[in-house]
Amino acid sequence: MAVEQVTEAGGTDEERTLTARSATVHSYSVAPGVRLNVRSGPGTGYGIVRVLAEGAKIRIYCQSPGTTVTGPYGTSNIWDNIGSGEYVSDAYILTGSDGYVADRCG
């Protein structure tokens, strides 16, 4: 399978389709002991839409540059899209890389 699509409701009655261009969408762990803010866009200036519980695992559908953040896994301006209108700082996600691990968001 070359493309995986996930459709979720977002906002009012809008529907967005997120496309992962890689063959496999991997799960990644949030840093231990962290309750991580999920924001509506790739930066700290965006509103918090929810908070991930300690020990959460996420799927990264695409990644975008944004606000630079320092966290348990270094300093990064990469933001991970984990759902429709949902982004987390890559500095809090154990990806095993200091760079991009998924396609850039379109």
PDB file of N, CA and C in Angstrom:
ATOM      1  N   MET A   1       0.846  -1.169   0.000  1.00  0.00           N
ATOM      2  CA  MET A   1       0.000   0.000   0.000  1.00  0.00           C
ATOM      3  C   MET A   1       0.892   1.232   0.000  1.00  0.00           C
ATOM      4  N   ALA A   2       0.702   2.118  -0.946  1.00  0.00           N
ATOM      5  CA  ALA A   2       1.555   3.284  -1.092  1.00  0.00           C
ATOM      6  C   ALA A   2       1.059   4.474  -0.293  1.00  0.00           C
ATOM      7  N   VAL A   3      -0.238   4.598  -0.085  1.00  0.00           N
ATOM      8  CA  VAL A   3      -0.799   5.759   0.597  1.00  0.00           C
ATOM      9  C   VAL A   3      -1.838   5.289   1.596  1.00  0.00           C
ATOM     10  N   GLU A   4      -1.766   5.849   2.796  1.00  0.00           N
ATOM     11  CA  GLU A   4      -2.765   5.555   3.821  1.00  0.00           C
ATOM     12  C   GLU A   4      -3.499   6.850   4.121  1.00  0.00           C
ATOM     13  N   GLN A   5      -4.823   6.816   4.182  1.00  0.00           N
ATOM     14  CA  GLN A   5      -5.587   8.015   4.479  1.00  0.00           C
ATOM     15  C   GLN A   5      -6.362   7.829   5.763  1.00  0.00           C
ATOM     16  N   VAL A   6      -6.431   8.917   6.525  1.00  0.00           N
ATOM     17  CA  VAL A   6      -7.204   8.926   7.749  1.00  0.00           C
ATOM     18  C   VAL A   6      -8.128  10.121   7.660  1.00  0.00           C
ATOM     19  N   THR A   7      -9.408   9.922   7.829  1.00  0.00           N
ATOM     20  CA  THR A   7     -10.359  11.021   7.764  1.00  0.00           C
ATOM     21  C   THR A   7     -10.937  11.236   9.151  1.00  0.00           C
ATOM     22  N   GLU A   8     -10.904  12.506   9.588  1.00  0.00           N
ATOM     23  CA  GLU A   8     -11.431  12.861  10.899  1.00  0.00           C
ATOM     24  C   GLU A   8     -12.255  14.129  10.775  1.00  0.00           C
ATOM     25  N   ALA A   9     -13.216  14.303  11.652  1.00  0.00           N
ATOM     26  CA  ALA A   9     -13.967  15.545  11.694  1.00  0.00           C
ATOM     27  C   ALA A   9     -13.090  16.616  12.324  1.00  0.00           C
ATOM     28  N   GLY A  10     -13.142  17.811  11.788  1.00  0.00           N
ATOM     29  CA  GLY A  10     -12.343  18.891  12.340  1.00  0.00           C
ATOM     30  C   GLY A  10     -13.131  20.184  12.312  1.00  0.00           C
ATOM     31  N   GLY A  11     -13.005  20.993  13.346  1.00  0.00           N
ATOM     32  CA  GLY A  11     -13.707  22.260  13.398  1.00  0.00           C
ATOM     33  C   GLY A  11     -15.199  22.060  13.488  1.00  0.00           C
ATOM     34  N   THR A  12     -15.937  22.941  12.822  1.00  0.00           N
ATOM     35  CA  THR A  12     -17.397  22.868  12.880  1.00  0.00           C
ATOM     36  C   THR A  12     -17.892  21.619  12.158  1.00  0.00           C
ATOM     37  N   ASP A  13     -18.295  21.749  10.896  1.00  0.00           N
ATOM     38  CA  ASP A  13     -18.749  20.582  10.144  1.00  0.00           C
ATOM     39  C   ASP A  13     -17.761  20.208   9.042  1.00  0.00           C
ATOM     40  N   GLU A  14     -16.545  20.740   9.133  1.00  0.00           N
ATOM     41  CA  GLU A  14     -15.550  20.454   8.109  1.00  0.00           C
ATOM     42  C   GLU A  14     -14.976  19.067   8.300  1.00  0.00           C
ATOM     43  N   GLU A  15     -14.588  18.458   7.205  1.00  0.00           N
ATOM     44  CA  GLU A  15     -13.876  17.190   7.271  1.00  0.00           C
ATOM     45  C   GLU A  15     -12.559  17.380   6.555  1.00  0.00           C
ATOM     46  N   ARG A  16     -11.488  16.870   7.165  1.00  0.00           N
ATOM     47  CA  ARG A  16     -10.183  16.955   6.536  1.00  0.00           C
ATOM     48  C   ARG A  16      -9.649  15.556   6.330  1.00  0.00           C
ATOM     49  N   THR A  17      -8.923  15.377   5.269  1.00  0.00           N
ATOM     50  CA  THR A  17      -8.288  14.099   5.012  1.00  0.00           C
ATOM     51  C   THR A  17      -6.799  14.275   5.166  1.00  0.00           C
ATOM     52  N   LEU A  18      -6.214  13.488   6.052  1.00  0.00           N
ATOM     53  CA  LEU A  18      -4.779  13.503   6.264  1.00  0.00           C
ATOM     54  C   LEU A  18      -4.185  12.345   5.488  1.00  0.00           C
ATOM     55  N   THR A  19      -3.151  12.606   4.747  1.00  0.00           N
ATOM     56  CA  THR A  19      -2.533  11.565   3.951  1.00  0.00           C
ATOM     57  C   THR A  19      -1.115  11.333   4.416  1.00  0.00           C
ATOM     58  N   ALA A  20      -0.796  10.104   4.723  1.00  0.00           N
ATOM     59  CA  ALA A  20       0.579   9.728   5.049  1.00  0.00           C
ATOM     60  C   ALA A  20       1.172   9.144   3.778  1.00  0.00           C
ATOM     61  N   ARG A  21       2.191   9.792   3.243  1.00  0.00           N
ATOM     62  CA  ARG A  21       2.747   9.378   1.969  1.00  0.00           C
ATOM     63  C   ARG A  21       3.635   8.149   2.093  1.00  0.00           C
ATOM     64  N   SER A  22       4.093   7.857   3.283  1.00  0.00           N
ATOM     65  CA  SER A  22       4.924   6.671   3.449  1.00  0.00           C
ATOM     66  C   SER A  22       4.045   5.429   3.558  1.00  0.00           C
ATOM     67  N   ALA A  23       4.632   4.274   3.301  1.00  0.00           N
ATOM     68  CA  ALA A  23       3.882   3.029   3.306  1.00  0.00           C
ATOM     69  C   ALA A  23       3.368   2.677   4.693  1.00  0.00           C
ATOM     70  N   THR A  24       4.101   3.079   5.734  1.00  0.00           N
ATOM     71  CA  THR A  24       3.730   2.727   7.091  1.00  0.00           C
ATOM     72  C   THR A  24       3.729   3.972   7.966  1.00  0.00           C
ATOM     73  N   VAL A  25       2.719   4.128   8.788  1.00  0.00           N
ATOM     74  CA  VAL A  25       2.673   5.205   9.769  1.00  0.00           C
ATOM     75  C   VAL A  25       3.088   4.588  11.090  1.00  0.00           C
ATOM     76  N   HIS A  26       4.177   5.078  11.660  1.00  0.00           N
ATOM     77  CA  HIS A  26       4.723   4.505  12.888  1.00  0.00           C
ATOM     78  C   HIS A  26       4.138   5.176  14.125  1.00  0.00           C
ATOM     79  N   SER A  27       4.152   4.459  15.240  1.00  0.00           N
ATOM     80  CA  SER A  27       3.785   5.027  16.535  1.00  0.00           C
ATOM     81  C   SER A  27       5.042   5.440  17.271  1.00  0.00           C
ATOM     82  N   TYR A  28       4.976   6.583  17.932  1.00  0.00           N
ATOM     83  CA  TYR A  28       6.094   7.122  18.689  1.00  0.00           C
ATOM     84  C   TYR A  28       5.629   7.472  20.095  1.00  0.00           C
ATOM     85  N   SER A  29       6.556   7.385  21.059  1.00  0.00           N
ATOM     86  CA  SER A  29       6.231   7.664  22.457  1.00  0.00           C
ATOM     87  C   SER A  29       6.498   9.117  22.817  1.00  0.00           C
ATOM     88  N   VAL A  30       5.585   9.673  23.632  1.00  0.00           N
ATOM     89  CA  VAL A  30       5.796  10.982  24.229  1.00  0.00           C
ATOM     90  C   VAL A  30       6.795  10.790  25.370  1.00  0.00           C
ATOM     91  N   ALA A  31       7.625  11.790  25.630  1.00  0.00           N
ATOM     92  CA  ALA A  31       8.632  11.711  26.696  1.00  0.00           C
ATOM     93  C   ALA A  31       7.994  11.274  28.009  1.00  0.00           C
ATOM     94  N   PRO A  32       8.694  10.423  28.770  1.00  0.00           N
ATOM     95  CA  PRO A  32       8.158   9.925  30.046  1.00  0.00           C
ATOM     96  C   PRO A  32       7.835  11.070  31.016  1.00  0.00           C
ATOM     97  N   GLY A  33       6.711  10.923  31.705  1.00  0.00           N
ATOM     98  CA  GLY A  33       6.319  11.890  32.727  1.00  0.00           C
ATOM     99  C   GLY A  33       5.796  13.206  32.196  1.00  0.00           C
ATOM    100  N   VAL A  34       5.533  13.278  30.891  1.00  0.00           N
ATOM    101  CA  VAL A  34       5.081  14.526  30.276  1.00  0.00           C
ATOM    102  C   VAL A  34       3.622  14.424  29.876  1.00  0.00           C
ATOM    103  N   ARG A  35       2.851  15.440  30.260  1.00  0.00           N
ATOM    104  CA  ARG A  35       1.497  15.629  29.727  1.00  0.00           C
ATOM    105  C   ARG A  35       1.658  16.693  28.647  1.00  0.00           C
ATOM    106  N   LEU A  36       1.524  16.305  27.399  1.00  0.00           N
ATOM    107  CA  LEU A  36       1.909  17.158  26.282  1.00  0.00           C
ATOM    108  C   LEU A  36       0.731  17.918  25.673  1.00  0.00           C
ATOM    109  N   ASN A  37       0.920  19.241  25.537  1.00  0.00           N
ATOM    110  CA  ASN A  37      -0.092  20.073  24.895  1.00  0.00           C
ATOM    111  C   ASN A  37      -0.160  19.762  23.402  1.00  0.00           C
ATOM    112  N   VAL A  38      -1.370  19.589  22.902  1.00  0.00           N
ATOM    113  CA  VAL A  38      -1.619  19.430  21.475  1.00  0.00           C
ATOM    114  C   VAL A  38      -2.187  20.759  21.003  1.00  0.00           C
ATOM    115  N   ARG A  39      -1.560  21.334  19.973  1.00  0.00           N
ATOM    116  CA  ARG A  39      -1.945  22.664  19.509  1.00  0.00           C
ATOM    117  C   ARG A  39      -2.607  22.606  18.138  1.00  0.00           C
ATOM    118  N   SER A  40      -3.322  23.658  17.803  1.00  0.00           N
ATOM    119  CA  SER A  40      -4.072  23.711  16.543  1.00  0.00           C
ATOM    120  C   SER A  40      -3.189  24.009  15.334  1.00  0.00           C
ATOM    121  N   GLY A  41      -1.933  24.328  15.550  1.00  0.00           N
ATOM    122  CA  GLY A  41      -0.992  24.596  14.466  1.00  0.00           C
ATOM    123  C   GLY A  41       0.428  24.357  14.943  1.00  0.00           C
ATOM    124  N   PRO A  42       1.396  24.503  14.040  1.00  0.00           N
ATOM    125  CA  PRO A  42       2.787  24.170  14.354  1.00  0.00           C
ATOM    126  C   PRO A  42       3.551  25.270  15.108  1.00  0.00           C
ATOM    127  N   GLY A  43       3.115  25.549  16.327  1.00  0.00           N
ATOM    128  CA  GLY A  43       3.834  26.541  17.128  1.00  0.00           C
ATOM    129  C   GLY A  43       3.141  26.829  18.435  1.00  0.00           C
ATOM    130  N   THR A  44       3.893  27.442  19.340  1.00  0.00           N
ATOM    131  CA  THR A  44       3.368  27.748  20.672  1.00  0.00           C
ATOM    132  C   THR A  44       2.352  28.883  20.655  1.00  0.00           C
ATOM    133  N   GLY A  45       2.258  29.617  19.556  1.00  0.00           N
ATOM    134  CA  GLY A  45       1.270  30.685  19.439  1.00  0.00           C
ATOM    135  C   GLY A  45      -0.120  30.182  19.091  1.00  0.00           C
ATOM    136  N   TYR A  46      -0.225  28.910  18.743  1.00  0.00           N
ATOM    137  CA  TYR A  46      -1.521  28.314  18.428  1.00  0.00           C
ATOM    138  C   TYR A  46      -2.194  27.829  19.705  1.00  0.00           C
ATOM    139  N   GLY A  47      -3.512  27.796  19.700  1.00  0.00           N
ATOM    140  CA  GLY A  47      -4.268  27.375  20.872  1.00  0.00           C
ATOM    141  C   GLY A  47      -4.103  25.893  21.186  1.00  0.00           C
ATOM    142  N   ILE A  48      -4.267  25.572  22.468  1.00  0.00           N
ATOM    143  CA  ILE A  48      -4.213  24.178  22.917  1.00  0.00           C
ATOM    144  C   ILE A  48      -5.587  23.561  22.666  1.00  0.00           C
ATOM    145  N   VAL A  49      -5.607  22.427  21.940  1.00  0.00           N
ATOM    146  CA  VAL A  49      -6.876  21.771  21.640  1.00  0.00           C
ATOM    147  C   VAL A  49      -7.148  20.587  22.564  1.00  0.00           C
ATOM    148  N   ARG A  50      -6.100  20.018  23.128  1.00  0.00           N
ATOM    149  CA  ARG A  50      -6.222  18.949  24.126  1.00  0.00           C
ATOM    150  C   ARG A  50      -4.845  18.691  24.718  1.00  0.00           C
ATOM    151  N   VAL A  51      -4.789  17.812  25.705  1.00  0.00           N
ATOM    152  CA  VAL A  51      -3.528  17.448  26.359  1.00  0.00           C
ATOM    153  C   VAL A  51      -3.396  15.935  26.329  1.00  0.00           C
ATOM    154  N   LEU A  52      -2.232  15.448  25.875  1.00  0.00           N
ATOM    155  CA  LEU A  52      -1.975  14.005  25.866  1.00  0.00           C
ATOM    156  C   LEU A  52      -1.571  13.547  27.265  1.00  0.00           C
ATOM    157  N   ALA A  53      -2.060  12.418  27.685  1.00  0.00           N
ATOM    158  CA  ALA A  53      -1.742  11.859  28.996  1.00  0.00           C
ATOM    159  C   ALA A  53      -0.301  11.353  29.023  1.00  0.00           C
ATOM    160  N   GLU A  54       0.251  11.232  30.230  1.00  0.00           N
ATOM    161  CA  GLU A  54       1.578  10.636  30.389  1.00  0.00           C
ATOM    162  C   GLU A  54       1.563   9.240  29.780  1.00  0.00           C
ATOM    163  N   GLY A  55       2.653   8.877  29.094  1.00  0.00           N
ATOM    164  CA  GLY A  55       2.774   7.555  28.500  1.00  0.00           C
ATOM    165  C   GLY A  55       2.072   7.397  27.160  1.00  0.00           C
ATOM    166  N   ALA A  56       1.552   8.495  26.614  1.00  0.00           N
ATOM    167  CA  ALA A  56       0.827   8.422  25.345  1.00  0.00           C
ATOM    168  C   ALA A  56       1.753   8.041  24.193  1.00  0.00           C
ATOM    169  N   LYS A  57       1.167   7.376  23.206  1.00  0.00           N
ATOM    170  CA  LYS A  57       1.849   7.086  21.935  1.00  0.00           C
ATOM    171  C   LYS A  57       1.073   7.824  20.854  1.00  0.00           C
ATOM    172  N   ILE A  58       1.808   8.316  19.870  1.00  0.00           N
ATOM    173  CA  ILE A  58       1.179   9.078  18.792  1.00  0.00           C
ATOM    174  C   ILE A  58       1.586   8.516  17.438  1.00  0.00           C
ATOM    175  N   ARG A  59       0.816   8.851  16.424  1.00  0.00           N
ATOM    176  CA  ARG A  59       1.179   8.571  15.036  1.00  0.00           C
ATOM    177  C   ARG A  59       1.447   9.919  14.379  1.00  0.00           C
ATOM    178  N   ILE A  60       2.521  10.003  13.620  1.00  0.00           N
ATOM    179  CA  ILE A  60       2.878  11.232  12.919  1.00  0.00           C
ATOM    180  C   ILE A  60       2.461  11.073  11.456  1.00  0.00           C
ATOM    181  N   TYR A  61       1.540  11.924  11.009  1.00  0.00           N
ATOM    182  CA  TYR A  61       1.053  11.857   9.632  1.00  0.00           C
ATOM    183  C   TYR A  61       1.893  12.719   8.692  1.00  0.00           C
ATOM    184  N   CYS A  62       2.390  13.850   9.201  1.00  0.00           N
ATOM    185  CA  CYS A  62       3.285  14.712   8.452  1.00  0.00           C
ATOM    186  C   CYS A  62       3.933  15.668   9.453  1.00  0.00           C
ATOM    187  N   GLN A  63       4.939  16.415   9.000  1.00  0.00           N
ATOM    188  CA  GLN A  63       5.653  17.321   9.897  1.00  0.00           C
ATOM    189  C   GLN A  63       5.809  18.689   9.241  1.00  0.00           C
ATOM    190  N   SER A  64       5.842  19.747  10.079  1.00  0.00           N
ATOM    191  CA  SER A  64       5.968  21.121   9.603  1.00  0.00           C
ATOM    192  C   SER A  64       6.984  21.878  10.440  1.00  0.00           C
ATOM    193  N   PRO A  65       7.687  22.834   9.831  1.00  0.00           N
ATOM    194  CA  PRO A  65       8.523  23.722  10.636  1.00  0.00           C
ATOM    195  C   PRO A  65       7.623  24.707  11.375  1.00  0.00           C
ATOM    196  N   GLY A  66       8.072  25.134  12.550  1.00  0.00           N
ATOM    197  CA  GLY A  66       7.292  26.082  13.349  1.00  0.00           C
ATOM    198  C   GLY A  66       8.153  26.674  14.440  1.00  0.00           C
ATOM    199  N   THR A  67       7.524  27.030  15.546  1.00  0.00           N
ATOM    200  CA  THR A  67       8.215  27.611  16.684  1.00  0.00           C
ATOM    201  C   THR A  67       9.282  26.653  17.197  1.00  0.00           C
ATOM    202  N   THR A  68      10.462  27.179  17.516  1.00  0.00           N
ATOM    203  CA  THR A  68      11.530  26.360  18.098  1.00  0.00           C
ATOM    204  C   THR A  68      11.237  26.120  19.571  1.00  0.00           C
ATOM    205  N   VAL A  69      11.316  24.852  19.973  1.00  0.00           N
ATOM    206  CA  VAL A  69      11.010  24.434  21.341  1.00  0.00           C
ATOM    207  C   VAL A  69      12.146  23.552  21.853  1.00  0.00           C
ATOM    208  N   THR A  70      12.484  23.711  23.143  1.00  0.00           N
ATOM    209  CA  THR A  70      13.450  22.831  23.791  1.00  0.00           C
ATOM    210  C   THR A  70      12.690  21.886  24.710  1.00  0.00           C
ATOM    211  N   GLY A  71      12.965  20.595  24.561  1.00  0.00           N
ATOM    212  CA  GLY A  71      12.293  19.580  25.364  1.00  0.00           C
ATOM    213  C   GLY A  71      13.259  18.477  25.735  1.00  0.00           C
ATOM    214  N   PRO A  72      12.752  17.365  26.241  1.00  0.00           N
ATOM    215  CA  PRO A  72      13.588  16.248  26.685  1.00  0.00           C
ATOM    216  C   PRO A  72      14.473  15.662  25.585  1.00  0.00           C
ATOM    217  N   TYR A  73      14.056  15.807  24.325  1.00  0.00           N
ATOM    218  CA  TYR A  73      14.821  15.225  23.222  1.00  0.00           C
ATOM    219  C   TYR A  73      15.532  16.278  22.385  1.00  0.00           C
ATOM    220  N   GLY A  74      15.856  17.412  23.015  1.00  0.00           N
ATOM    221  CA  GLY A  74      16.643  18.443  22.348  1.00  0.00           C
ATOM    222  C   GLY A  74      15.822  19.659  21.976  1.00  0.00           C
ATOM    223  N   THR A  75      16.401  20.472  21.102  1.00  0.00           N
ATOM    224  CA  THR A  75      15.761  21.691  20.621  1.00  0.00           C
ATOM    225  C   THR A  75      15.397  21.483  19.161  1.00  0.00           C
ATOM    226  N   SER A  76      14.155  21.786  18.814  1.00  0.00           N
ATOM    227  CA  SER A  76      13.682  21.522  17.462  1.00  0.00           C
ATOM    228  C   SER A  76      12.616  22.532  17.060  1.00  0.00           C
ATOM    229  N   ASN A  77      12.568  22.823  15.756  1.00  0.00           N
ATOM    230  CA  ASN A  77      11.472  23.633  15.216  1.00  0.00           C
ATOM    231  C   ASN A  77      10.490  22.752  14.435  1.00  0.00           C
ATOM    232  N   ILE A  78      10.640  21.438  14.568  1.00  0.00           N
ATOM    233  CA  ILE A  78       9.756  20.487  13.873  1.00  0.00           C
ATOM    234  C   ILE A  78       8.503  20.240  14.722  1.00  0.00           C
ATOM    235  N   TRP A  79       7.361  20.309  14.065  1.00  0.00           N
ATOM    236  CA  TRP A  79       6.079  20.019  14.705  1.00  0.00           C
ATOM    237  C   TRP A  79       5.428  18.847  13.993  1.00  0.00           C
ATOM    238  N   ASP A  80       4.934  17.901  14.778  1.00  0.00           N
ATOM    239  CA  ASP A  80       4.350  16.668  14.274  1.00  0.00           C
ATOM    240  C   ASP A  80       2.833  16.790  14.194  1.00  0.00           C
ATOM    241  N   ASN A  81       2.280  16.520  13.003  1.00  0.00           N
ATOM    242  CA  ASN A  81       0.837  16.515  12.837  1.00  0.00           C
ATOM    243  C   ASN A  81       0.331  15.138  13.256  1.00  0.00           C
ATOM    244  N   ILE A  82      -0.519  15.112  14.284  1.00  0.00           N
ATOM    245  CA  ILE A  82      -1.004  13.837  14.824  1.00  0.00           C
ATOM    246  C   ILE A  82      -2.494  13.629  14.572  1.00  0.00           C
ATOM    247  N   GLY A  83      -3.108  14.551  13.861  1.00  0.00           N
ATOM    248  CA  GLY A  83      -4.533  14.467  13.544  1.00  0.00           C
ATOM    249  C   GLY A  83      -4.957  15.755  12.878  1.00  0.00           C
ATOM    250  N   SER A  84      -6.197  15.841  12.508  1.00  0.00           N
ATOM    251  CA  SER A  84      -6.724  17.021  11.841  1.00  0.00           C
ATOM    252  C   SER A  84      -6.634  18.238  12.756  1.00  0.00           C
ATOM    253  N   GLY A  85      -5.758  19.193  12.401  1.00  0.00           N
ATOM    254  CA  GLY A  85      -5.586  20.394  13.215  1.00  0.00           C
ATOM    255  C   GLY A  85      -4.941  20.123  14.559  1.00  0.00           C
ATOM    256  N   GLU A  86      -4.105  19.078  14.661  1.00  0.00           N
ATOM    257  CA  GLU A  86      -3.452  18.714  15.925  1.00  0.00           C
ATOM    258  C   GLU A  86      -1.949  18.548  15.716  1.00  0.00           C
ATOM    259  N   TYR A  87      -1.171  19.363  16.435  1.00  0.00           N
ATOM    260  CA  TYR A  87       0.280  19.355  16.320  1.00  0.00           C
ATOM    261  C   TYR A  87       0.927  19.286  17.693  1.00  0.00           C
ATOM    262  N   VAL A  88       2.058  18.564  17.772  1.00  0.00           N
ATOM    263  CA  VAL A  88       2.872  18.526  18.986  1.00  0.00           C
ATOM    264  C   VAL A  88       4.317  18.809  18.606  1.00  0.00           C
ATOM    265  N   SER A  89       5.071  19.374  19.540  1.00  0.00           N
ATOM    266  CA  SER A  89       6.482  19.642  19.294  1.00  0.00           C
ATOM    267  C   SER A  89       7.266  18.339  19.247  1.00  0.00           C
ATOM    268  N   ASP A  90       8.089  18.199  18.213  1.00  0.00           N
ATOM    269  CA  ASP A  90       8.907  16.994  18.051  1.00  0.00           C
ATOM    270  C   ASP A  90       9.956  16.860  19.152  1.00  0.00           C
ATOM    271  N   ALA A  91      10.252  17.940  19.874  1.00  0.00           N
ATOM    272  CA  ALA A  91      11.228  17.908  20.967  1.00  0.00           C
ATOM    273  C   ALA A  91      10.749  17.043  22.134  1.00  0.00           C
ATOM    274  N   TYR A  92       9.467  16.686  22.133  1.00  0.00           N
ATOM    275  CA  TYR A  92       8.882  15.846  23.195  1.00  0.00           C
ATOM    276  C   TYR A  92       8.543  14.439  22.724  1.00  0.00           C
ATOM    277  N   ILE A  93       8.914  14.107  21.477  1.00  0.00           N
ATOM    278  CA  ILE A  93       8.554  12.817  20.893  1.00  0.00           C
ATOM    279  C   ILE A  93       9.818  12.022  20.589  1.00  0.00           C
ATOM    280  N   LEU A  94       9.851  10.774  21.045  1.00  0.00           N
ATOM    281  CA  LEU A  94      11.012   9.909  20.820  1.00  0.00           C
ATOM    282  C   LEU A  94      10.920   9.301  19.424  1.00  0.00           C
ATOM    283  N   THR A  95      11.543   9.997  18.446  1.00  0.00           N
ATOM    284  CA  THR A  95      11.523   9.507  17.066  1.00  0.00           C
ATOM    285  C   THR A  95      12.834   8.825  16.700  1.00  0.00           C
ATOM    286  N   GLY A  96      13.886   9.024  17.500  1.00  0.00           N
ATOM    287  CA  GLY A  96      15.191   8.460  17.177  1.00  0.00           C
ATOM    288  C   GLY A  96      15.954   9.284  16.159  1.00  0.00           C
ATOM    289  N   SER A  97      15.469  10.497  15.880  1.00  0.00           N
ATOM    290  CA  SER A  97      16.097  11.354  14.881  1.00  0.00           C
ATOM    291  C   SER A  97      15.987  12.819  15.280  1.00  0.00           C
ATOM    292  N   ASP A  98      16.967  13.613  14.882  1.00  0.00           N
ATOM    293  CA  ASP A  98      16.884  15.062  15.097  1.00  0.00           C
ATOM    294  C   ASP A  98      16.244  15.754  13.900  1.00  0.00           C
ATOM    295  N   GLY A  99      15.933  14.984  12.865  1.00  0.00           N
ATOM    296  CA  GLY A  99      15.348  15.550  11.646  1.00  0.00           C
ATOM    297  C   GLY A  99      13.953  15.030  11.410  1.00  0.00           C
ATOM    298  N   TYR A 100      13.509  15.217  10.176  1.00  0.00           N
ATOM    299  CA  TYR A 100      12.172  14.784   9.776  1.00  0.00           C
ATOM    300  C   TYR A 100      12.110  13.260   9.646  1.00  0.00           C
ATOM    301  N   VAL A 101      11.025  12.673  10.154  1.00  0.00           N
ATOM    302  CA  VAL A 101      10.812  11.234  10.037  1.00  0.00           C
ATOM    303  C   VAL A 101       9.554  10.930   9.205  1.00  0.00           C
ATOM    304  N   ALA A 102       8.885  11.977   8.764  1.00  0.00           N
ATOM    305  CA  ALA A 102       7.694  11.854   7.931  1.00  0.00           C
ATOM    306  C   ALA A 102       7.736  12.966   6.883  1.00  0.00           C
ATOM    307  N   ASP A 103       6.887  12.861   5.890  1.00  0.00           N
ATOM    308  CA  ASP A 103       6.804  13.902   4.862  1.00  0.00           C
ATOM    309  C   ASP A 103       6.387  15.222   5.485  1.00  0.00           C
ATOM    310  N   ARG A 104       6.747  16.297   4.826  1.00  0.00           N
ATOM    311  CA  ARG A 104       6.294  17.621   5.260  1.00  0.00           C
ATOM    312  C   ARG A 104       4.827  17.785   4.925  1.00  0.00           C
ATOM    313  N   CYS A 105       4.119  18.481   5.821  1.00  0.00           N
ATOM    314  CA  CYS A 105       2.694  18.733   5.602  1.00  0.00           C
ATOM    315  C   CYS A 105       2.545  19.658   4.399  1.00  0.00           C
ATOM    316  N   GLY A 106       1.527  19.397   3.602  1.00  0.00           N
ATOM    317  CA  GLY A 106       1.313  20.107   2.364  1.00  0.00           C
ATOM    318  C   GLY A 106       0.690  21.418   2.561  1.00  0.00           C
TER     319      GLY A 106
END
